[in-house]
mmCIF file of C-alpha atoms in Angstrom:
data_model
loop_
_atom_site.group_PDB
_atom_site.id
_atom_site.type_symbol
_atom_site.label_atom_id
_atom_site.label_comp_id
_atom_site.label_asym_id
_atom_site.label_seq_id
_atom_site.Cartn_x
_atom_site.Cartn_y
_atom_site.Cartn_z
ATOM 1 C CA GLY A 1204 124.627 131.293 69.590
ATOM 2 C CA VAL A 1205 121.639 129.720 70.737
ATOM 3 C CA ASN A 1206 122.645 126.111 69.376
ATOM 4 C CA GLU A 1207 126.345 126.448 71.109
ATOM 5 C CA PHE A 1208 126.974 124.372 74.510
ATOM 6 C CA TYR A 1209 127.325 126.985 77.433
ATOM 7 C CA LEU A 1210 128.411 126.584 80.978
ATOM 8 C CA PRO A 1211 125.110 125.169 83.168
ATOM 9 C CA SER A 1212 123.090 126.866 86.225
ATOM 10 C CA LYS A 1213 123.107 124.749 89.121
ATOM 11 C CA ASP A 1214 119.589 123.691 88.704
ATOM 12 C CA GLU A 1215 120.555 122.576 85.032
ATOM 13 C CA LEU A 1216 124.035 120.718 86.723
ATOM 14 C CA ASP A 1217 121.765 119.099 89.439
ATOM 15 C CA ALA A 1218 119.424 117.534 86.673
ATOM 16 C CA LEU A 1219 122.452 116.284 84.763
ATOM 17 C CA TYR A 1220 123.852 114.548 87.782
ATOM 18 C CA ASN A 1221 120.808 113.350 88.579
ATOM 19 C CA TYR A 1222 120.227 111.584 85.053
ATOM 20 C CA TRP A 1223 123.724 110.449 85.250
ATOM 21 C CA LYS A 1224 123.429 108.518 88.668
ATOM 22 C CA ILE A 1225 119.735 107.160 87.845
ATOM 23 C CA SER A 1226 119.254 106.664 83.949
ATOM 24 C CA GLY A 1227 122.241 104.106 83.236
ATOM 25 C CA ASP A 1228 122.831 105.736 79.994
ATOM 26 C CA GLN A 1229 126.338 104.100 79.305
ATOM 27 C CA ARG A 1230 127.203 106.889 77.023
ATOM 28 C CA ILE A 1231 127.731 109.358 79.856
ATOM 29 C CA LYS A 1232 130.898 108.780 81.793
ATOM 30 C CA TYR A 1233 131.869 111.341 84.682
ATOM 31 C CA SER A 1234 134.098 111.059 87.495
ATOM 32 C CA ALA A 1235 133.541 111.942 91.227
ATOM 33 C CA VAL A 1236 134.639 115.391 90.797
ATOM 34 C CA PRO A 1237 133.524 118.894 91.474
ATOM 35 C CA MET A 1238 132.181 120.802 88.886
ATOM 36 C CA TRP A 1239 131.422 124.763 88.319
ATOM 37 C CA THR A 1240 128.004 126.127 87.554
ATOM 38 C CA SER A 1241 127.507 129.553 85.976
ATOM 39 C CA SER A 1242 124.655 130.477 88.764
ATOM 40 C CA GLN A 1243 126.933 133.293 91.227
ATOM 41 C CA ALA A 1244 125.748 133.180 94.810
ATOM 42 C CA SER A 1245 127.320 137.011 94.898
ATOM 43 C CA ALA A 1246 129.849 139.464 93.547
ATOM 44 C CA THR A 1247 132.663 136.891 94.820
ATOM 45 C CA PHE A 1248 131.243 133.309 95.465
ATOM 46 C CA VAL A 1249 129.695 131.012 92.467
ATOM 47 C CA TRP A 1250 127.795 127.706 92.890
ATOM 48 C CA TYR A 1251 129.349 124.293 92.441
ATOM 49 C CA GLN A 1252 128.405 120.370 92.515
ATOM 50 C CA LEU A 1253 130.149 117.729 93.788
ATOM 51 C CA PHE A 1254 129.502 114.821 91.708
ATOM 52 C CA GLN A 1255 130.680 112.569 94.327
ATOM 53 C CA ASP A 1256 127.261 112.635 96.181
ATOM 54 C CA GLY A 1257 125.422 115.658 94.369
ATOM 55 C CA THR A 1258 125.524 118.092 97.361
ATOM 56 C CA GLN A 1259 125.534 121.971 96.046
ATOM 57 C CA PHE A 1260 127.521 124.544 97.806
ATOM 58 C CA THR A 1261 128.693 128.413 97.458
ATOM 59 C CA ASP A 1262 130.796 128.392 100.659
ATOM 60 C CA ALA A 1263 128.968 131.831 101.766
ATOM 61 C CA ASN A 1264 127.766 132.837 104.631
ATOM 62 C CA GLY A 1265 129.911 131.112 107.058
ATOM 63 C CA ILE A 1266 130.083 127.658 105.672
ATOM 64 C CA ILE A 1267 133.727 128.151 105.455
ATOM 65 C CA ARG A 1268 134.793 130.492 107.887
ATOM 66 C CA GLY A 1269 136.513 134.139 107.116
ATOM 67 C CA LEU A 1270 136.156 133.157 103.066
ATOM 68 C CA GLN A 1271 135.985 135.835 101.075
ATOM 69 C CA GLY A 1272 135.172 134.421 97.899
ATOM 70 C CA ASN A 1273 135.874 130.929 95.833
ATOM 71 C CA LYS A 1274 135.945 132.188 92.134
ATOM 72 C CA ASP A 1275 139.586 131.530 92.285
ATOM 73 C CA PHE A 1276 139.568 127.963 93.420
ATOM 74 C CA LEU A 1277 141.129 125.218 91.315
ATOM 75 C CA LYS A 1278 140.625 122.694 94.063
ATOM 76 C CA SER A 1279 137.313 121.740 96.220
ATOM 77 C CA PRO A 1280 137.577 122.891 99.718
ATOM 78 C CA VAL A 1281 137.430 120.424 102.524
ATOM 79 C CA HIS A 1282 133.805 120.617 104.613
ATOM 80 C CA ALA A 1283 133.254 119.839 108.356
ATOM 81 C CA GLY A 1284 131.844 116.507 108.245
ATOM 82 C CA SER A 1285 133.005 115.484 105.083
ATOM 83 C CA ALA A 1286 135.426 112.968 103.934
ATOM 84 C CA PHE A 1287 136.165 113.906 100.506
ATOM 85 C CA THR A 1288 139.600 115.531 99.814
ATOM 86 C CA PRO A 1289 140.476 118.571 97.773
ATOM 87 C CA THR A 1290 140.042 117.635 93.900
ATOM 88 C CA ASP A 1291 140.503 119.689 90.648
ATOM 89 C CA PHE A 1292 137.417 121.574 89.587
ATOM 90 C CA GLN A 1293 135.942 120.564 86.217
ATOM 91 C CA VAL A 1294 133.462 121.972 83.708
ATOM 92 C CA VAL A 1295 130.703 120.310 81.303
ATOM 93 C CA GLY A 1296 128.886 121.864 78.706
ATOM 94 C CA VAL A 1297 125.353 122.105 77.942
ATOM 95 C CA ARG A 1298 122.845 123.437 75.400
ATOM 96 C CA ALA A 1299 119.066 124.030 75.355
ATOM 97 C CA ILE A 1300 117.355 122.508 72.431
ATOM 98 C CA PRO A 1301 115.184 124.761 70.302
ATOM 99 C CA VAL A 1302 111.304 124.039 71.043
ATOM 100 C CA THR A 1303 109.614 122.538 67.799
ATOM 101 C CA SER A 1304 105.977 122.727 69.061
ATOM 102 C CA VAL A 1305 103.609 125.402 70.198
ATOM 103 C CA LEU A 1306 103.949 125.551 73.948
ATOM 104 C CA GLN A 1307 101.438 127.198 76.738
ATOM 105 C CA SER A 1308 102.137 130.823 77.683
ATOM 106 C CA ASP A 1309 104.896 130.455 80.795
ATOM 107 C CA ILE A 1310 103.634 130.283 84.403
ATOM 108 C CA ASP A 1311 103.962 133.469 86.275
ATOM 109 C CA LEU A 1312 106.272 133.128 89.223
ATOM 110 C CA THR A 1313 106.111 136.805 90.234
ATOM 111 C CA VAL A 1314 105.110 136.998 94.007
ATOM 112 C CA ARG A 1315 104.499 140.008 95.437
ATOM 113 C CA ALA A 1316 101.988 139.005 98.231
ATOM 114 C CA THR A 1317 100.259 136.107 99.040
ATOM 115 C CA THR A 1318 96.528 136.149 97.547
ATOM 116 C CA ASN A 1319 93.179 134.990 97.948
ATOM 117 C CA ASN A 1320 91.841 132.692 94.877
ATOM 118 C CA SER A 1321 88.638 131.210 95.505
ATOM 119 C CA GLN A 1322 89.413 128.725 92.505
ATOM 120 C CA CYS A 1323 92.554 127.355 94.327
ATOM 121 C CA SER A 1324 91.493 127.482 98.309
ATOM 122 C CA ALA A 1325 88.085 125.750 97.246
ATOM 123 C CA GLY A 1326 89.987 122.530 95.848
ATOM 124 C CA GLY A 1327 88.110 120.076 94.014
ATOM 125 C CA ALA A 1328 87.244 119.278 90.579
ATOM 126 C CA ASN A 1329 87.928 122.703 88.910
ATOM 127 C CA THR A 1330 91.079 124.087 90.834
ATOM 128 C CA VAL A 1331 93.170 126.464 89.310
ATOM 129 C CA CYS A 1332 96.008 127.906 91.253
ATOM 130 C CA LYS A 1333 98.927 130.072 90.620
ATOM 131 C CA VAL A 1334 102.374 130.597 92.548
ATOM 132 C CA GLY A 1335 101.229 132.685 96.126
ATOM 133 C CA ASP A 1336 97.711 131.705 96.321
ATOM 134 C CA ILE A 1337 96.199 130.306 99.249
ATOM 135 C CA GLY A 1338 95.530 126.605 98.823
ATOM 136 C CA PRO A 1339 93.255 124.423 99.801
ATOM 137 C CA GLY A 1340 95.043 123.447 102.935
ATOM 138 C CA GLY A 1341 95.341 127.193 104.249
ATOM 139 C CA GLY A 1342 99.160 127.341 103.354
ATOM 140 C CA ILE A 1343 100.818 129.236 100.366
ATOM 141 C CA VAL A 1344 100.983 127.490 96.870
ATOM 142 C CA PHE A 1345 104.567 127.825 95.796
ATOM 143 C CA TYR A 1346 105.260 125.435 92.943
ATOM 144 C CA ASP A 1347 103.072 125.114 89.771
ATOM 145 C CA ALA A 1348 104.406 121.826 87.690
ATOM 146 C CA GLY A 1349 102.077 123.216 84.653
ATOM 147 C CA LYS A 1350 100.571 119.830 84.321
ATOM 148 C CA ASP A 1351 99.418 117.204 86.395
ATOM 149 C CA GLU A 1352 101.970 114.452 87.699
ATOM 150 C CA TYR A 1353 101.247 111.231 89.341
ATOM 151 C CA TRP A 1354 101.931 113.138 92.946
ATOM 152 C CA GLY A 1355 99.565 116.352 91.536
ATOM 153 C CA ARG A 1356 100.140 119.490 90.333
ATOM 154 C CA TYR A 1357 100.677 121.968 92.901
ATOM 155 C CA LEU A 1358 102.932 121.757 96.062
ATOM 156 C CA GLU A 1359 101.654 124.281 99.548
ATOM 157 C CA MET A 1360 103.487 124.816 102.386
ATOM 158 C CA ALA A 1361 101.902 124.705 105.878
ATOM 159 C CA PRO A 1362 100.903 127.941 107.621
ATOM 160 C CA LYS A 1363 103.585 129.701 109.858
ATOM 161 C CA SER A 1364 102.050 127.985 112.851
ATOM 162 C CA CYS A 1365 102.990 124.515 111.614
ATOM 163 C CA GLU A 1366 106.597 125.399 111.637
ATOM 164 C CA GLY A 1367 108.704 123.296 114.482
ATOM 165 C CA GLU A 1368 112.075 124.075 115.750
ATOM 166 C CA ARG A 1369 114.948 122.347 116.960
ATOM 167 C CA LEU A 1370 113.214 118.882 116.373
ATOM 168 C CA SER A 1371 115.321 115.880 115.523
ATOM 169 C CA TRP A 1372 115.354 113.685 112.717
ATOM 170 C CA ARG A 1373 114.649 110.201 114.538
ATOM 171 C CA PRO A 1374 113.606 109.461 117.856
ATOM 172 C CA ALA A 1375 116.306 109.417 120.191
ATOM 173 C CA GLY A 1376 117.914 106.066 120.874
ATOM 174 C CA ASN A 1377 116.380 104.966 117.412
ATOM 175 C CA THR A 1378 119.233 103.693 115.144
ATOM 176 C CA LYS A 1379 117.073 101.336 112.535
ATOM 177 C CA THR A 1380 118.240 102.423 108.790
ATOM 178 C CA VAL A 1381 115.655 103.735 106.445
ATOM 179 C CA TYR A 1382 117.261 102.249 103.611
ATOM 180 C CA THR A 1383 119.174 99.104 103.706
ATOM 181 C CA GLY A 1384 119.905 98.534 100.173
ATOM 182 C CA SER A 1385 118.872 94.914 100.535
ATOM 183 C CA GLY A 1386 117.352 92.768 97.853
ATOM 184 C CA SER A 1387 116.278 94.548 94.722
ATOM 185 C CA GLN A 1388 117.248 97.867 95.273
ATOM 186 C CA SER A 1389 120.253 100.120 96.031
ATOM 187 C CA ALA A 1390 120.160 102.613 99.372
ATOM 188 C CA ALA A 1391 122.584 104.973 97.408
ATOM 189 C CA GLU A 1392 120.139 105.213 94.196
ATOM 190 C CA LEU A 1393 116.706 105.049 96.340
ATOM 191 C CA ARG A 1394 118.176 108.155 98.442
ATOM 192 C CA LEU A 1395 119.118 110.247 95.434
ATOM 193 C CA LEU A 1396 115.425 109.765 93.720
ATOM 194 C CA ALA A 1397 113.894 110.876 97.428
ATOM 195 C CA LYS A 1398 115.445 114.096 96.180
ATOM 196 C CA GLY A 1399 112.887 114.736 93.520
ATOM 197 C CA LEU A 1400 109.901 116.736 93.412
ATOM 198 C CA GLY A 1401 106.896 114.929 94.674
ATOM 199 C CA MET A 1402 108.382 112.351 96.567
ATOM 200 C CA GLY A 1403 107.801 114.002 99.737
ATOM 201 C CA LYS A 1404 104.701 112.011 100.449
ATOM 202 C CA VAL A 1405 106.518 108.843 99.600
ATOM 203 C CA ASN A 1406 109.610 109.603 101.717
ATOM 204 C CA THR A 1407 107.305 110.685 104.836
ATOM 205 C CA ARG A 1408 105.444 107.021 104.653
ATOM 206 C CA VAL A 1409 108.830 105.324 104.177
ATOM 207 C CA ILE A 1410 110.642 106.984 106.994
ATOM 208 C CA THR A 1411 107.667 106.798 109.349
ATOM 209 C CA LEU A 1412 107.515 102.999 108.884
ATOM 210 C CA ALA A 1413 111.420 102.682 109.542
ATOM 211 C CA LEU A 1414 111.524 104.890 112.462
ATOM 212 C CA GLY A 1415 108.152 105.825 113.721
ATOM 213 C CA ALA A 1416 106.018 109.068 113.579
ATOM 214 C CA GLY A 1417 108.155 112.407 114.343
ATOM 215 C CA THR A 1418 108.927 115.670 112.610
ATOM 216 C CA LYS A 1419 111.768 115.982 110.048
ATOM 217 C CA PRO A 1420 114.024 118.711 108.618
ATOM 218 C CA THR A 1421 113.536 117.028 105.126
ATOM 219 C CA SER A 1422 112.108 113.729 104.275
ATOM 220 C CA THR A 1423 115.324 113.058 102.127
ATOM 221 C CA ASP A 1424 117.843 110.445 103.859
ATOM 222 C CA TYR A 1425 121.384 111.111 103.144
ATOM 223 C CA ASN A 1426 122.892 108.346 104.827
ATOM 224 C CA ASN A 1427 122.026 106.417 108.102
ATOM 225 C CA SER A 1428 123.845 109.357 110.109
ATOM 226 C CA THR A 1429 122.640 112.436 108.321
ATOM 227 C CA ALA A 1430 119.899 113.391 106.407
ATOM 228 C CA TRP A 1431 119.470 116.798 103.881
ATOM 229 C CA THR A 1432 119.041 120.407 105.144
ATOM 230 C CA GLN A 1433 118.846 123.739 103.472
ATOM 231 C CA TYR A 1434 120.312 126.891 104.232
ATOM 232 C CA PHE A 1435 117.883 129.613 103.955
ATOM 233 C CA MET A 1436 120.194 132.218 103.823
ATOM 234 C CA ASP A 1437 121.063 131.404 100.249
ATOM 235 C CA GLY A 1438 119.826 128.087 99.454
ATOM 236 C CA GLN A 1439 122.930 125.987 99.978
ATOM 237 C CA GLN A 1440 121.782 122.167 100.602
ATOM 238 C CA PHE A 1441 123.630 120.173 103.132
ATOM 239 C CA ASP A 1442 124.174 116.684 104.164
ATOM 240 C CA ARG A 1443 127.207 117.246 106.585
ATOM 241 C CA VAL A 1444 125.225 119.345 109.743
ATOM 242 C CA GLN A 1445 125.066 116.235 112.606
ATOM 243 C CA THR A 1446 123.421 118.906 115.389
ATOM 244 C CA LEU A 1447 120.067 120.622 115.838
ATOM 245 C CA ASP A 1448 121.845 123.718 116.449
ATOM 246 C CA GLY A 1449 123.801 123.370 113.116
ATOM 247 C CA ASN A 1450 127.568 123.754 113.002
ATOM 248 C CA LYS A 1451 127.675 127.281 113.507
ATOM 249 C CA ASN A 1452 128.098 129.906 116.426
ATOM 250 C CA PRO A 1453 126.183 131.304 117.618
ATOM 251 C CA PRO A 1454 123.508 128.488 117.181
ATOM 252 C CA ASN A 1455 121.059 128.480 114.200
ATOM 253 C CA PRO A 1456 118.465 125.899 115.502
ATOM 254 C CA PHE A 1457 117.300 123.587 112.332
ATOM 255 C CA ARG A 1458 113.229 124.492 111.693
ATOM 256 C CA VAL A 1459 110.969 122.359 109.830
ATOM 257 C CA ARG A 1460 107.644 123.416 107.899
ATOM 258 C CA PRO A 1461 105.237 120.524 106.474
ATOM 259 C CA ILE A 1462 103.995 120.723 102.854
ATOM 260 C CA ARG A 1463 101.531 119.356 100.689
ATOM 261 C CA ALA A 1464 100.635 118.186 97.191
ATOM 262 C CA PHE A 1465 97.428 118.418 95.283
ATOM 263 C CA GLY A 1466 95.779 118.394 91.793
ATOM 264 C CA THR A 1467 93.424 119.836 89.463
ATOM 265 C CA ASN A 1468 90.794 117.429 90.561
ATOM 266 C CA ASN A 1469 89.668 114.486 93.251
ATOM 267 C CA VAL A 1470 89.553 111.579 90.688
ATOM 268 C CA VAL A 1471 90.698 108.516 91.775
ATOM 269 C CA LEU A 1472 92.543 106.535 89.155
ATOM 270 C CA ALA A 1473 92.487 102.869 88.868
ATOM 271 C CA CYS A 1474 95.089 100.636 89.075
ATOM 272 C CA LYS A 1475 94.933 100.453 85.218
ATOM 273 C CA ASP A 1476 94.706 103.748 84.606
ATOM 274 C CA GLY A 1477 97.973 104.766 86.906
ATOM 275 C CA GLY A 1478 96.472 105.020 90.390
ATOM 276 C CA LEU A 1479 97.306 103.272 93.474
ATOM 277 C CA CYS A 1480 96.760 99.318 93.635
ATOM 278 C CA LYS A 1481 96.405 96.581 95.677
ATOM 279 C CA ILE A 1482 96.865 92.728 95.155
ATOM 280 C CA GLY A 1483 94.122 91.256 92.852
ATOM 281 C CA ASP A 1484 93.975 94.721 90.760
ATOM 282 C CA THR A 1485 93.821 94.622 87.030
ATOM 283 C CA GLY A 1486 97.479 96.185 86.299
ATOM 284 C CA PRO A 1487 98.063 98.891 83.525
ATOM 285 C CA GLY A 1488 99.614 95.784 81.307
ATOM 286 C CA GLY A 1489 96.377 93.950 81.897
ATOM 287 C CA GLY A 1490 97.523 91.368 83.995
ATOM 288 C CA THR A 1491 96.691 90.867 87.429
ATOM 289 C CA VAL A 1492 98.637 92.503 90.476
ATOM 290 C CA PHE A 1493 100.079 90.150 93.339
ATOM 291 C CA TYR A 1494 102.754 92.473 94.684
ATOM 292 C CA VAL A 1495 102.852 95.840 96.390
ATOM 293 C CA ALA A 1496 105.923 97.015 97.650
ATOM 294 C CA PRO A 1497 105.427 99.519 100.822
ATOM 295 C CA SER A 1498 107.383 102.378 98.822
ATOM 296 C CA LEU A 1499 108.833 102.948 95.428
ATOM 297 C CA LEU A 1500 111.929 100.735 94.674
ATOM 298 C CA LEU A 1501 114.711 100.916 91.990
ATOM 299 C CA LYS A 1502 116.245 97.741 90.418
ATOM 300 C CA ASP A 1503 118.890 98.160 87.847
ATOM 301 C CA LYS A 1504 118.069 101.871 86.924
ATOM 302 C CA MET A 1505 114.201 100.974 86.517
ATOM 303 C CA GLN A 1506 111.782 102.271 89.276
ATOM 304 C CA TRP A 1507 108.777 100.154 90.646
ATOM 305 C CA GLN A 1508 106.501 99.447 93.200
ATOM 306 C CA TYR A 1509 104.142 96.808 92.256
ATOM 307 C CA LEU A 1510 104.045 93.251 89.713
ATOM 308 C CA GLU A 1511 101.781 91.946 87.801
ATOM 309 C CA VAL A 1512 101.436 88.567 85.880
ATOM 310 C CA GLN A 1513 99.851 87.453 82.654
ATOM 311 C CA LYS A 1514 96.181 86.444 83.504
ATOM 312 C CA TYR A 1515 96.358 83.113 81.687
ATOM 313 C CA PRO A 1516 99.819 80.885 80.855
ATOM 314 C CA THR A 1517 99.360 81.000 76.738
ATOM 315 C CA PHE A 1518 101.698 78.489 75.423
ATOM 316 C CA GLN A 1519 104.253 76.040 76.302
ATOM 317 C CA ALA A 1520 107.892 76.445 74.431
ATOM 318 C CA ASP A 1521 111.384 76.266 75.055
ATOM 319 C CA LEU A 1522 113.598 78.809 76.864
ATOM 320 C CA CYS A 1523 116.100 79.814 74.359
ATOM 321 C CA ALA A 1524 117.588 76.698 73.859
ATOM 322 C CA ARG A 1525 120.010 77.672 71.267
ATOM 323 C CA ASN A 1526 121.962 79.505 73.393
ATOM 324 C CA THR A 1527 125.780 80.443 72.812
ATOM 325 C CA ASN A 1528 126.156 81.290 76.480
ATOM 326 C CA THR A 1529 125.987 78.094 77.856
ATOM 327 C CA ARG A 1530 127.718 78.105 80.989
ATOM 328 C CA THR A 1531 125.398 81.190 82.533
ATOM 329 C CA ALA A 1532 124.539 81.252 86.509
ATOM 330 C CA GLN A 1533 121.991 83.109 87.239
ATOM 331 C CA THR A 1534 120.978 83.136 91.325
ATOM 332 C CA ASN A 1535 119.208 86.064 92.124
ATOM 333 C CA ASP A 1536 115.450 84.745 92.737
ATOM 334 C CA GLY A 1537 114.498 87.273 94.708
ATOM 335 C CA LEU A 1538 111.497 89.795 93.934
ATOM 336 C CA GLY A 1539 112.456 92.173 91.324
ATOM 337 C CA GLU A 1540 114.939 89.979 90.141
ATOM 338 C CA GLY A 1541 112.977 88.928 87.105
ATOM 339 C CA ARG A 1542 113.663 91.530 84.684
ATOM 340 C CA ARG A 1543 117.430 91.549 85.111
ATOM 341 C CA ASN A 1544 117.620 87.732 84.900
ATOM 342 C CA SER A 1545 115.585 87.841 81.371
ATOM 343 C CA GLU A 1546 118.034 90.694 80.099
ATOM 344 C CA LYS A 1547 120.742 88.334 80.684
ATOM 345 C CA LEU A 1548 119.238 85.101 79.376
ATOM 346 C CA LEU A 1549 119.090 87.032 76.015
ATOM 347 C CA VAL A 1550 122.731 88.280 75.572
ATOM 348 C CA GLY A 1551 123.717 84.862 73.745
ATOM 349 C CA CYS A 1552 120.287 83.936 72.367
ATOM 350 C CA ILE A 1553 120.371 83.129 68.806
ATOM 351 C CA GLU A 1554 116.522 82.192 68.425
ATOM 352 C CA ASN A 1555 114.090 83.664 70.976
ATOM 353 C CA ILE A 1556 110.970 81.941 70.015
ATOM 354 C CA ARG A 1557 109.034 84.827 72.165
ATOM 355 C CA GLN A 1558 110.899 87.864 71.290
ATOM 356 C CA ILE A 1559 110.789 88.644 74.769
ATOM 357 C CA LYS A 1560 112.082 92.384 75.713
ATOM 358 C CA PRO A 1561 112.154 92.894 79.246
ATOM 359 C CA GLU A 1562 113.228 96.883 78.189
ATOM 360 C CA ASN A 1563 109.390 96.534 76.820
ATOM 361 C CA SER A 1564 108.035 95.561 80.130
ATOM 362 C CA TRP A 1565 107.050 91.670 80.235
ATOM 363 C CA TYR A 1566 109.744 89.365 81.607
ATOM 364 C CA VAL A 1567 110.062 85.955 82.583
ATOM 365 C CA PRO A 1568 110.067 85.748 86.259
ATOM 366 C CA SER A 1569 112.590 85.076 89.056
ATOM 367 C CA ILE A 1570 112.089 82.242 91.059
ATOM 368 C CA SER A 1571 110.307 83.931 93.957
ATOM 369 C CA GLU A 1572 108.179 86.040 91.634
ATOM 370 C CA LEU A 1573 106.834 82.989 90.052
ATOM 371 C CA LYS A 1574 106.161 81.311 93.413
ATOM 372 C CA LEU A 1575 104.490 84.163 95.001
ATOM 373 C CA ALA A 1576 102.284 84.857 91.826
ATOM 374 C CA LEU A 1577 101.337 81.002 91.429
ATOM 375 C CA ASN A 1578 100.150 81.070 95.387
ATOM 376 C CA LEU A 1579 98.408 84.108 95.572
ATOM 377 C CA LEU A 1580 96.386 83.882 92.361
ATOM 378 C CA GLY A 1581 96.033 80.384 91.625
ATOM 379 C CA TYR A 1582 97.019 78.893 87.935
ATOM 380 C CA PRO A 1583 96.421 75.437 86.682
ATOM 381 C CA ASP A 1584 98.607 72.885 87.771
ATOM 382 C CA GLY A 1585 102.065 72.195 85.584
ATOM 383 C CA ASP A 1586 105.437 72.800 84.811
ATOM 384 C CA TYR A 1587 106.393 76.921 84.621
ATOM 385 C CA TRP A 1588 109.677 78.372 83.382
ATOM 386 C CA THR A 1589 111.725 80.901 85.550
ATOM 387 C CA SER A 1590 114.578 83.014 84.607
ATOM 388 C CA ASN A 1591 117.025 81.332 86.692
ATOM 389 C CA LEU A 1592 119.686 79.013 85.302
ATOM 390 C CA VAL A 1593 122.002 77.182 87.191
ATOM 391 C CA PHE A 1594 125.231 76.699 84.687
ATOM 392 C CA GLY A 1595 123.198 76.689 81.510
ATOM 393 C CA SER A 1596 120.357 74.319 82.631
ATOM 394 C CA GLY A 1597 116.870 75.990 83.066
ATOM 395 C CA ILE A 1598 114.951 75.879 86.686
ATOM 396 C CA ILE A 1599 111.238 75.334 86.324
ATOM 397 C CA LEU A 1600 108.569 75.453 89.275
ATOM 398 C CA SER A 1601 106.294 72.183 88.927
ATOM 399 C CA CYS A 1602 102.990 73.293 90.645
ATOM 400 C CA LYS A 1603 100.183 70.834 91.868
ATOM 401 C CA GLY A 1604 97.910 72.968 93.586
ATOM 402 C CA LYS A 1605 99.794 75.463 96.293
ATOM 403 C CA THR A 1606 102.872 73.276 96.474
ATOM 404 C CA CYS A 1607 105.631 73.718 93.719
ATOM 405 C CA GLN A 1608 108.638 71.855 93.461
ATOM 406 C CA LYS A 1609 111.803 73.221 91.826
ATOM 407 C CA ILE A 1610 113.573 71.479 88.967
ATOM 408 C CA GLY A 1611 116.431 71.625 86.836
ATOM 409 C CA VAL A 1612 115.675 70.936 83.199
ATOM 410 C CA SER A 1613 117.091 71.096 79.635
ATOM 411 C CA ARG A 1614 116.145 74.499 78.156
ATOM 412 C CA GLY A 1615 115.221 72.969 75.044
ATOM 413 C CA ASP A 1616 112.422 71.249 76.836
ATOM 414 C CA ALA A 1617 108.825 72.927 76.593
ATOM 415 C CA TYR A 1618 107.023 74.337 79.646
ATOM 416 C CA PHE A 1619 104.680 77.063 80.192
ATOM 417 C CA TRP A 1620 105.315 80.433 80.016
ATOM 418 C CA LEU A 1621 103.907 82.960 82.675
ATOM 419 C CA LEU A 1622 105.310 86.663 82.184
ATOM 420 C CA VAL A 1623 105.361 89.278 84.651
ATOM 421 C CA ARG A 1624 105.925 93.001 84.317
ATOM 422 C CA ALA A 1625 107.196 95.515 87.309
ATOM 423 C CA PHE A 1626 105.549 98.911 87.165
ATOM 424 C CA LYS A 1627 105.138 102.166 89.271
#
């Protein structure tokens, strides 16, 4: 029936995997195992997904040579270039929730031939495209999000003349790492985010900053040795292949085709309205932007690129003096750490004078966050709370001009609060 759970399609299972890895939802507990989907690749092959790393396979078309089918598999096969051992297949049920509101008519995805549509190819404020139209860049529109997203609405592939063949993902001899996982982000989580729709432009900027200009099969890094590629015979996506000609004989060289994202208008949004931000801008929370990361970051399941700080220190108060957790040590003092510090601070808090709720954006800054905000933007001389603790004692920055001194104090003392928030 319509309300029953069922075996997910390959795209539904991929959406579940991504949510599991990124959301931080503690109710979901899966193992690193292969999961079946309900999507068939042929009469004898069906799609499955490795919850070890998110790769999806059918093993058809010579991926495992001589294989005639996989529907009777009880364990996942071993792939060339992978260290994953054979593991029992599992299944998970999903269900679709009935709609409760009136939706717009479905987007027509049927494409019989590319079409010339002046409302699309002209671009500008009145852009209206459908899949298959010639886009403003001279390519073909292949995706419509249905509404404007932060990256735009439509995706357009470049003309065939822009396609490259047998091009390396990184310059020869360059061994730099794209995602280091240092500081406030996990490299594995950032790589997972980089697989999403609309991330190509951000990924390309990150890669070129790390490796220099070049041409890439995709802009999604798998690890420091391999990148994601897609098999256009059947749609399988890989990270295992480590040669420009693939792991197949005869050779089947990698190709790359650029794409671009665009929206329905050319309006440039202000920082406070969700546009790009620079230091000194007013942020969406009404504060002042004091830090801009070079790319989208992920910390404790939250994506962010910017930090803003309140325009004025509004009061002096204690830092949750009545706290059952008196031996806490919070030494993470880097950029992006204040939110998590504040969450830990509230765990044993009996009476929180300001009812600070980090999940609702504003939080007590880490030492580095506070020091950067004070130095860049200038605030009255005084003593300011940080979210760092040393064995139950609070840490303040006592500032005069641009010189700040770190001091351990009692959490029952009253000092300035100057809250910050992270956003993207």
